[in-house]
Short mmCIF file of C-alpha atoms in Angstrom, two decimals:
data_model
loop_
_atom_site.label_atom_id
_atom_site.label_comp_id
_atom_site.label_asym_id
_atom_site.label_seq_id
_atom_site.Cartn_x
_atom_site.Cartn_y
_atom_site.Cartn_z
CA MET A 1 15.84 -14.03 15.31
CA LYS A 2 12.66 -14.62 17.24
CA ILE A 3 11.99 -18.32 17.94
CA LEU A 4 8.66 -19.87 18.95
CA ILE A 5 8.95 -23.31 20.55
CA PHE A 6 5.73 -25.30 20.64
CA THR A 7 4.89 -28.47 22.52
CA PRO A 8 1.34 -29.74 23.14
CA TYR A 9 2.27 -30.65 26.72
CA ILE A 10 5.03 -29.85 29.16
CA GLY A 11 3.73 -31.37 32.38
CA SER A 12 6.22 -33.54 34.24
CA ASN A 13 3.86 -36.52 34.05
CA TYR A 14 4.68 -36.84 30.35
CA GLY A 15 8.30 -37.76 30.97
CA GLY A 16 11.58 -36.65 29.43
CA LEU A 17 10.18 -34.64 26.52
CA SER A 18 8.80 -32.05 28.91
CA LYS A 19 12.14 -31.50 30.62
CA ALA A 20 14.02 -31.48 27.31
CA VAL A 21 11.82 -28.73 25.85
CA LYS A 22 12.17 -26.48 28.89
CA GLU A 23 15.91 -27.00 29.15
CA THR A 24 16.36 -26.30 25.43
CA ALA A 25 14.46 -23.01 25.76
CA GLU A 26 16.50 -22.03 28.82
CA ALA A 27 19.84 -22.86 27.20
CA LEU A 28 19.00 -21.04 23.95
CA GLY A 29 17.91 -17.99 25.90
CA SER A 30 21.10 -18.02 27.97
CA LEU A 31 23.05 -17.68 24.72
CA GLY A 32 21.14 -14.56 23.74
CA LEU A 33 18.37 -15.94 21.55
CA ASN A 34 14.86 -14.46 21.80
CA VAL A 35 12.77 -17.52 22.75
CA ASP A 36 9.08 -17.92 23.53
CA LEU A 37 7.55 -21.25 24.54
CA ILE A 38 3.83 -22.02 24.24
CA THR A 39 2.01 -25.09 25.48
CA THR A 40 -1.16 -26.26 27.26
CA ASN A 41 -1.90 -26.98 30.90
CA ALA A 42 -2.29 -30.72 30.23
CA ASN A 43 -0.45 -33.00 32.64
CA ASN A 44 -1.74 -36.47 31.76
CA LEU A 45 -4.59 -37.11 34.22
CA ASP A 46 -4.08 -33.71 35.88
CA LYS A 47 -3.72 -30.05 34.95
CA ILE A 48 -0.75 -27.78 35.47
CA GLN A 49 -1.60 -25.09 38.00
CA GLU A 50 -0.19 -22.04 36.24
CA PRO A 51 -1.77 -18.75 35.08
CA LEU A 52 -3.33 -19.16 31.64
CA ASN A 53 -2.98 -17.08 28.48
CA LYS A 54 -0.37 -14.71 29.87
CA TRP A 55 3.41 -14.62 29.62
CA ILE A 56 5.34 -16.06 32.54
CA TYR A 57 8.94 -14.87 32.57
CA GLU A 58 11.53 -17.53 33.31
CA LYS A 59 15.22 -16.74 33.65
CA ASN A 60 16.07 -16.69 29.94
CA TYR A 61 12.77 -17.22 28.10
CA ARG A 62 9.07 -16.74 28.56
CA ILE A 63 6.31 -19.36 28.56
CA ARG A 64 2.57 -19.16 27.95
CA TYR A 65 0.07 -21.84 29.00
CA PHE A 66 -3.36 -22.35 27.44
CA SER A 67 -6.40 -24.20 28.73
CA CYS A 68 -7.26 -27.42 26.94
CA TRP A 69 -9.34 -30.56 26.84
CA HIS A 70 -7.19 -33.66 26.88
CA ARG A 71 -7.19 -37.37 27.31
CA GLN A 72 -3.64 -38.46 28.13
CA ASP A 73 -1.61 -37.03 25.22
CA PHE A 74 -4.54 -36.27 22.90
CA ILE A 75 -5.02 -32.54 23.34
CA VAL A 76 -7.42 -29.92 21.98
CA SER A 77 -6.99 -26.22 22.81
CA LEU A 78 -9.07 -23.60 21.01
CA PRO A 79 -7.48 -20.70 22.96
CA LEU A 80 -4.03 -21.83 21.83
CA ILE A 81 -5.18 -22.18 18.22
CA ASN A 82 -6.71 -18.69 18.27
CA TRP A 83 -3.52 -17.23 19.74
CA LEU A 84 -1.40 -18.90 17.07
CA ILE A 85 -3.59 -17.59 14.26
CA GLN A 86 -3.18 -14.05 15.61
CA ASN A 87 0.51 -14.16 16.58
CA ILE A 88 2.49 -16.77 14.66
CA ALA A 89 3.56 -14.24 12.01
CA ASP A 90 5.57 -12.40 14.70
CA TYR A 91 8.15 -15.22 14.73
CA ASP A 92 10.99 -16.02 12.36
CA ILE A 93 11.11 -19.76 13.06
CA VAL A 94 8.74 -22.20 14.78
CA HIS A 95 10.18 -25.28 16.51
CA THR A 96 7.65 -28.06 17.17
CA ASN A 97 8.00 -31.08 19.43
CA THR A 98 6.55 -34.59 18.99
CA VAL A 99 4.45 -36.01 16.15
CA PHE A 100 1.16 -37.92 15.75
CA ALA A 101 -0.72 -35.11 17.48
CA PRO A 102 -3.48 -33.17 15.66
CA ILE A 103 -2.64 -29.90 17.42
CA VAL A 104 0.98 -30.18 16.22
CA SER A 105 -0.25 -30.93 12.71
CA PHE A 106 -2.30 -27.73 12.85
CA VAL A 107 0.83 -25.73 13.74
CA HIS A 108 2.66 -27.20 10.74
CA TRP A 109 -0.28 -26.37 8.45
CA LEU A 110 -0.41 -22.81 9.78
CA CYS A 111 3.34 -22.37 9.26
CA GLN A 112 2.96 -23.54 5.67
CA LEU A 113 0.02 -21.19 5.12
CA ARG A 114 1.90 -18.18 6.55
CA GLN A 115 5.22 -19.23 4.94
CA ILE A 116 7.04 -19.42 8.27
CA PRO A 117 9.91 -21.95 8.37
CA TYR A 118 9.59 -24.65 10.98
CA ILE A 119 11.84 -27.33 12.47
CA MET A 120 10.41 -30.59 13.84
CA THR A 121 11.76 -32.71 16.71
CA PRO A 122 10.02 -36.13 16.82
CA HIS A 123 11.62 -37.19 20.15
CA GLY A 124 11.86 -40.83 19.10
CA MET A 125 8.29 -41.14 17.83
CA LEU A 126 9.54 -42.18 14.37
CA GLU A 127 11.60 -45.08 15.74
CA PRO A 128 10.65 -48.54 14.41
CA TRP A 129 9.19 -49.78 17.73
CA ALA A 130 7.25 -46.55 18.25
CA LEU A 131 5.83 -46.72 14.72
CA SER A 132 4.77 -50.34 15.20
CA TYR A 133 2.97 -49.65 18.52
CA LYS A 134 -0.70 -49.09 17.57
CA GLY A 135 0.72 -49.38 14.09
CA TRP A 136 -2.30 -49.12 11.80
CA LYS A 137 -3.43 -45.83 13.35
CA LYS A 138 0.04 -44.35 13.03
CA ARG A 139 0.48 -45.52 9.45
CA LEU A 140 -2.80 -43.87 8.49
CA TYR A 141 -1.96 -40.61 10.29
CA TYR A 142 1.59 -40.62 8.94
CA ASN A 143 0.47 -40.98 5.34
CA ILE A 144 -2.23 -38.31 5.63
CA PHE A 145 -0.45 -35.70 7.79
CA GLU A 146 3.05 -36.40 9.07
CA LYS A 147 4.85 -37.33 5.86
CA LEU A 148 3.99 -34.05 4.16
CA ALA A 149 4.79 -32.02 7.29
CA LEU A 150 8.20 -33.70 7.55
CA GLN A 151 8.89 -33.07 3.86
CA LYS A 152 8.08 -29.38 4.16
CA ALA A 153 9.99 -28.80 7.40
CA SER A 154 13.16 -26.74 7.10
CA ALA A 155 14.89 -29.32 9.28
CA ILE A 156 14.16 -32.46 11.28
CA GLN A 157 16.10 -32.39 14.53
CA VAL A 158 16.83 -35.83 15.92
CA ILE A 159 18.50 -36.46 19.26
CA ALA A 160 20.63 -39.51 18.44
CA ASN A 161 22.59 -40.79 15.46
CA VAL A 162 20.63 -44.04 15.46
CA GLU A 163 17.42 -42.01 15.27
CA ALA A 164 18.93 -40.07 12.36
CA HIS A 165 19.54 -43.33 10.50
CA ASN A 166 15.97 -44.47 11.10
CA VAL A 167 14.45 -41.15 10.00
CA LYS A 168 16.63 -41.15 6.90
CA SER A 169 15.34 -44.63 6.06
CA LEU A 170 11.87 -43.07 5.79
CA GLY A 171 13.16 -40.99 2.90
CA PHE A 172 14.18 -37.71 4.55
CA GLU A 173 17.53 -35.97 4.08
CA HIS A 174 17.19 -32.62 5.88
CA ILE A 175 18.17 -34.09 9.26
CA VAL A 176 20.36 -32.59 11.98
CA THR A 177 21.50 -34.37 15.13
CA VAL A 178 21.44 -32.34 18.35
CA PRO A 179 21.27 -34.57 21.45
CA ASN A 180 19.72 -33.91 24.83
CA GLY A 181 21.90 -32.91 27.76
CA ILE A 182 22.18 -32.34 31.49
CA HIS A 183 23.24 -29.47 33.73
CA ARG A 184 26.63 -30.50 35.04
CA GLN A 185 26.22 -28.57 38.30
CA GLU A 186 23.15 -30.65 39.24
CA PHE A 187 25.25 -33.83 39.37
CA GLU A 188 28.58 -32.66 40.72
CA ASN A 189 27.39 -32.82 44.36
CA LEU A 190 24.46 -35.17 44.89
CA PRO A 191 22.53 -35.14 48.20
CA GLU A 192 23.07 -37.78 50.86
CA PRO A 193 21.40 -41.17 50.19
CA GLU A 194 19.69 -40.93 53.58
CA VAL A 195 17.24 -38.46 52.05
CA PHE A 196 15.97 -41.33 49.89
CA TYR A 197 16.16 -43.96 52.65
CA GLN A 198 13.96 -41.84 54.92
CA HIS A 199 11.17 -41.96 52.36
CA PHE A 200 11.71 -45.62 51.41
CA PRO A 201 13.29 -47.36 54.44
CA GLU A 202 12.98 -50.83 52.87
CA THR A 203 15.78 -49.83 50.47
CA CYS A 204 18.34 -49.15 53.20
CA ASN A 205 21.34 -51.51 53.39
CA LYS A 206 20.53 -53.02 50.00
CA ASN A 207 22.38 -53.07 46.70
CA LEU A 208 20.01 -50.84 44.78
CA ILE A 209 19.30 -51.15 41.06
CA LEU A 210 17.50 -48.05 39.81
CA PHE A 211 15.03 -47.84 36.94
CA LEU A 212 14.10 -44.21 36.30
CA GLY A 213 11.34 -43.64 33.77
CA ARG A 214 7.65 -43.77 32.95
CA ILE A 215 5.66 -46.94 33.69
CA ASP A 216 4.98 -47.67 30.05
CA PRO A 217 5.02 -50.71 27.70
CA LYS A 218 7.99 -49.43 25.72
CA LYS A 219 10.21 -49.17 28.80
CA GLY A 220 10.78 -52.95 28.94
CA LEU A 221 9.58 -53.73 32.46
CA ASP A 222 8.33 -57.08 31.13
CA LEU A 223 11.97 -57.89 30.39
CA LEU A 224 13.34 -56.38 33.58
CA ALA A 225 11.14 -58.48 35.89
CA PRO A 226 12.52 -61.93 34.97
CA ALA A 227 16.01 -60.45 34.52
CA PHE A 228 15.91 -59.03 38.04
CA ALA A 229 14.61 -62.36 39.40
CA THR A 230 17.71 -64.03 37.91
CA VAL A 231 19.96 -61.38 39.45
CA ARG A 232 18.34 -61.63 42.86
CA ALA A 233 18.71 -65.41 42.92
CA LYS A 234 22.47 -64.90 42.74
CA PHE A 235 22.65 -61.68 44.78
CA PRO A 236 19.89 -61.79 47.46
CA GLN A 237 20.80 -58.34 48.82
CA THR A 238 19.76 -56.60 45.62
CA HIS A 239 16.64 -54.45 45.60
CA LEU A 240 15.04 -52.81 42.57
CA VAL A 241 13.69 -49.26 42.65
CA VAL A 242 11.18 -48.46 39.90
CA ALA A 243 10.88 -44.68 39.93
CA GLY A 244 8.52 -42.99 37.51
CA PRO A 245 4.95 -41.85 36.89
CA ASP A 246 2.11 -44.15 35.82
CA ASN A 247 0.84 -42.08 32.90
CA ILE A 248 -1.46 -44.59 31.28
CA GLY A 249 -2.66 -46.87 34.08
CA PHE A 250 0.03 -49.47 33.37
CA LEU A 251 1.23 -49.86 36.97
CA SER A 252 -0.83 -52.94 37.87
CA THR A 253 0.39 -54.72 34.73
CA ALA A 254 3.99 -53.83 35.55
CA GLN A 255 3.60 -55.07 39.12
CA HIS A 256 2.15 -58.32 37.79
CA TYR A 257 5.33 -58.89 35.76
CA PHE A 258 7.35 -58.91 38.98
CA LEU A 259 4.75 -61.00 40.80
CA GLN A 260 4.95 -63.62 38.06
CA ALA A 261 8.74 -63.56 38.22
CA GLY A 262 8.61 -64.15 42.00
CA CYS A 263 10.48 -61.00 43.02
CA LEU A 264 7.80 -58.38 43.74
CA ASP A 265 8.77 -58.32 47.42
CA ALA A 266 12.18 -56.92 46.41
CA VAL A 267 10.81 -54.09 44.28
CA THR A 268 9.84 -50.58 45.42
CA PHE A 269 7.59 -48.52 43.14
CA THR A 270 8.15 -44.92 44.21
CA GLY A 271 6.02 -43.01 41.72
CA MET A 272 7.59 -40.02 40.05
CA LEU A 273 10.60 -38.53 41.84
CA THR A 274 11.69 -34.94 41.34
CA GLY A 275 14.21 -32.49 42.72
CA GLU A 276 16.28 -33.48 45.73
CA LEU A 277 14.50 -36.81 46.19
CA LYS A 278 15.30 -37.91 42.62
CA HIS A 279 18.93 -36.90 43.04
CA ALA A 280 19.04 -38.73 46.39
CA ALA A 281 17.75 -41.85 44.63
CA LEU A 282 20.60 -41.55 42.14
CA ALA A 283 23.03 -41.13 45.05
CA ALA A 284 21.64 -44.18 46.85
CA ALA A 285 21.69 -46.47 43.80
CA ASN A 286 24.51 -48.88 43.03
CA LEU A 287 23.46 -49.60 39.44
CA TYR A 288 21.21 -48.07 36.82
CA VAL A 289 19.17 -50.05 34.29
CA ALA A 290 17.21 -48.99 31.19
CA PRO A 291 15.65 -52.06 29.53
CA SER A 292 13.75 -50.04 26.90
CA TYR A 293 12.44 -51.31 23.60
CA SER A 294 12.62 -47.82 22.12
CA GLU A 295 13.81 -44.33 23.04
CA GLY A 296 14.61 -41.13 21.23
CA PHE A 297 17.51 -40.32 23.53
CA SER A 298 16.74 -40.98 27.16
CA MET A 299 17.11 -38.12 29.62
CA SER A 300 17.19 -40.55 32.54
CA VAL A 301 20.09 -42.51 31.01
CA LEU A 302 22.08 -39.29 30.84
CA GLU A 303 21.17 -38.57 34.47
CA GLY A 304 22.20 -42.06 35.61
CA MET A 305 25.55 -41.79 33.85
CA ALA A 306 26.13 -38.21 35.05
CA SER A 307 25.59 -39.48 38.60
CA GLY A 308 28.53 -41.86 38.18
CA LEU A 309 26.39 -45.00 38.11
CA PRO A 310 27.43 -48.08 36.16
CA CYS A 311 24.61 -48.45 33.65
CA VAL A 312 23.06 -51.34 31.76
CA ILE A 313 21.07 -50.00 28.80
CA THR A 314 19.58 -51.74 25.79
CA THR A 315 20.24 -51.01 22.15
CA GLY A 316 16.72 -49.49 22.13
CA CYS A 317 18.13 -46.55 24.10
CA ASN A 318 19.91 -45.35 20.92
CA PHE A 319 23.23 -44.72 22.66
CA PRO A 320 25.94 -46.88 21.01
CA GLU A 321 28.40 -44.04 21.70
CA ALA A 322 28.30 -45.05 25.39
CA ALA A 323 29.54 -48.54 24.49
CA THR A 324 32.24 -47.13 22.20
CA ALA A 325 33.48 -44.92 25.05
CA LYS A 326 33.29 -47.89 27.47
CA ALA A 327 31.00 -45.74 29.60
CA ALA A 328 28.07 -48.23 29.85
CA TYR A 329 27.08 -51.78 29.00
CA VAL A 330 24.84 -51.62 25.93
CA VAL A 331 23.04 -54.96 25.64
CA ASP A 332 20.53 -56.59 23.35
CA ILE A 333 16.82 -56.21 24.07
CA ASN A 334 16.24 -59.50 25.84
CA ILE A 335 15.98 -60.90 29.36
CA ASN A 336 19.28 -62.80 29.44
CA ALA A 337 21.35 -59.90 28.12
CA ILE A 338 19.92 -57.50 30.73
CA ALA A 339 20.47 -60.01 33.55
CA ASP A 340 24.01 -60.78 32.40
CA GLY A 341 24.90 -57.09 32.29
CA LEU A 342 23.68 -56.51 35.86
CA ILE A 343 25.40 -59.66 37.14
CA GLN A 344 28.65 -58.60 35.47
CA TYR A 345 28.63 -55.35 37.45
CA LEU A 346 27.63 -56.98 40.74
CA SER A 347 30.34 -59.62 40.34
CA ASN A 348 33.05 -57.02 39.65
CA PRO A 349 32.50 -53.99 41.89
CA GLN A 350 35.84 -52.35 41.01
CA GLN A 351 35.12 -52.67 37.32
CA ALA A 352 31.64 -51.27 37.93
CA LYS A 353 33.06 -48.29 39.81
CA ALA A 354 35.51 -47.54 37.00
CA MET A 355 32.70 -47.74 34.46
CA GLY A 356 30.62 -45.27 36.48
CA GLU A 357 33.52 -42.83 36.68
CA ARG A 358 34.05 -43.03 32.91
CA ALA A 359 30.32 -42.51 32.38
CA ARG A 360 30.29 -39.36 34.46
CA GLY A 361 33.24 -37.82 32.64
CA PHE A 362 31.83 -38.82 29.27
CA ILE A 363 28.50 -37.09 29.92
CA PHE A 364 30.04 -33.98 31.47
CA GLN A 365 32.29 -33.56 28.46
CA ASN A 366 29.82 -34.27 25.66
CA TYR A 367 26.18 -33.98 26.74
CA THR A 368 25.23 -30.69 28.42
CA TRP A 369 22.40 -28.32 27.59
CA ASN A 370 24.83 -25.54 26.71
CA SER A 371 26.54 -27.72 24.11
CA ALA A 372 23.13 -28.69 22.69
CA ALA A 373 22.11 -25.04 22.35
CA GLU A 374 25.44 -24.16 20.74
CA LYS A 375 24.68 -26.76 18.06
CA LEU A 376 21.05 -25.74 17.59
CA ILE A 377 21.67 -22.01 17.07
CA PRO A 378 23.60 -22.50 13.77
CA VAL A 379 20.67 -24.61 12.55
CA TYR A 380 18.26 -21.73 13.24
CA LYS A 381 20.66 -19.26 11.62
CA SER A 382 20.97 -21.40 8.48
CA ILE A 383 17.18 -21.62 8.22
CA PHE A 384 16.77 -17.88 8.85
CA ASP A 385 19.42 -17.02 6.23
CA ARG A 386 18.00 -19.63 3.81
CA LYS A 387 21.35 -21.39 3.63
CA PRO A 388 22.21 -25.14 3.75
CA LEU A 389 22.06 -26.81 7.14
CA PRO A 390 25.37 -27.14 9.01
CA LYS A 391 27.26 -30.07 7.51
CA TYR A 392 28.82 -31.17 10.79
CA LEU A 393 25.35 -31.83 12.22
CA SER A 394 23.91 -33.42 9.08
CA TYR A 395 23.50 -37.17 9.18
CA SER A 396 23.67 -37.38 5.39
CA GLN A 397 27.06 -35.65 5.50
CA MET A 398 28.38 -37.99 8.20
CA ASN A 399 27.51 -41.18 6.31
#
């Protein structure tokens, strides 16, 4: 089988989707699959500095970047479209990522025209909150383009069981659940916290609460600000680290939330952290918080848990399995619930430590990129052989 993975963007400024797509390609290739990945050089307000329109060979797959015009995540690339028209027939299956993007809709149309099976991964963009945000535009686009594309897809890959339920409620049955993962070796030996303290000395000797994600309305920073103010009133040594890129110019609004709550002086906005510095932030943190309204399946939640951090995450993170395994506090999407979860940890440090240890083991055992690839390959094989999708991954078979 020859697999073409397509995403309109893969720049790190777009958040977890970019990492998930690359890691999926790498893991599939490591298991012997022939994988090509194509994308554009968009990186939100910037451009990726990579050679264009030529194959770049990674360890287990190859990637090709195309020039584009873009405004945030709205992307147009004539070179990519021309390449697809000439080359898409060379592939057995096309795997697309994200929805509500005209360039992705074109790929689906071309697959239908050339009779090439395709699998779609919405990455949480069909969740109720995501559909309601700028709702009238999405309803119009969904009814004209996305609904038909989803119907004609050979499979819809979701990354959480809750997401599977929500996609099924839209009327689709051909759903498989293959979650995101982590590389265990990246989290077995984290760097020293001092690496983080050197860059952000105001965080030293504090009880650090870490938020790791994009500065975006759906991430719940409007809830976190008053929740953190409540926590800090009881635990003055706490300090909040907000680590993530400002993709859409939302930073000043987010900062205003904390100013209004009276706790901005105890918050450090680091911008996006990568590599050793991100892992050092995870090592320095005492707690992890994800107050999101909506996620597909958060990469940063997996990273926080894999780092052994006690985590407070909302039901919007689509991870009830963490609560079932007693590996995280999963709380309602409101200020009091988030504050209570954080206070519970800070009031019971031994309990918090035990929760973090359970979280780490839970992620290492169940959520790695290799295990994700091992689940995805039978889906491709079923599509290639024109056989039913694997029952053990099918939401309709599990419910």
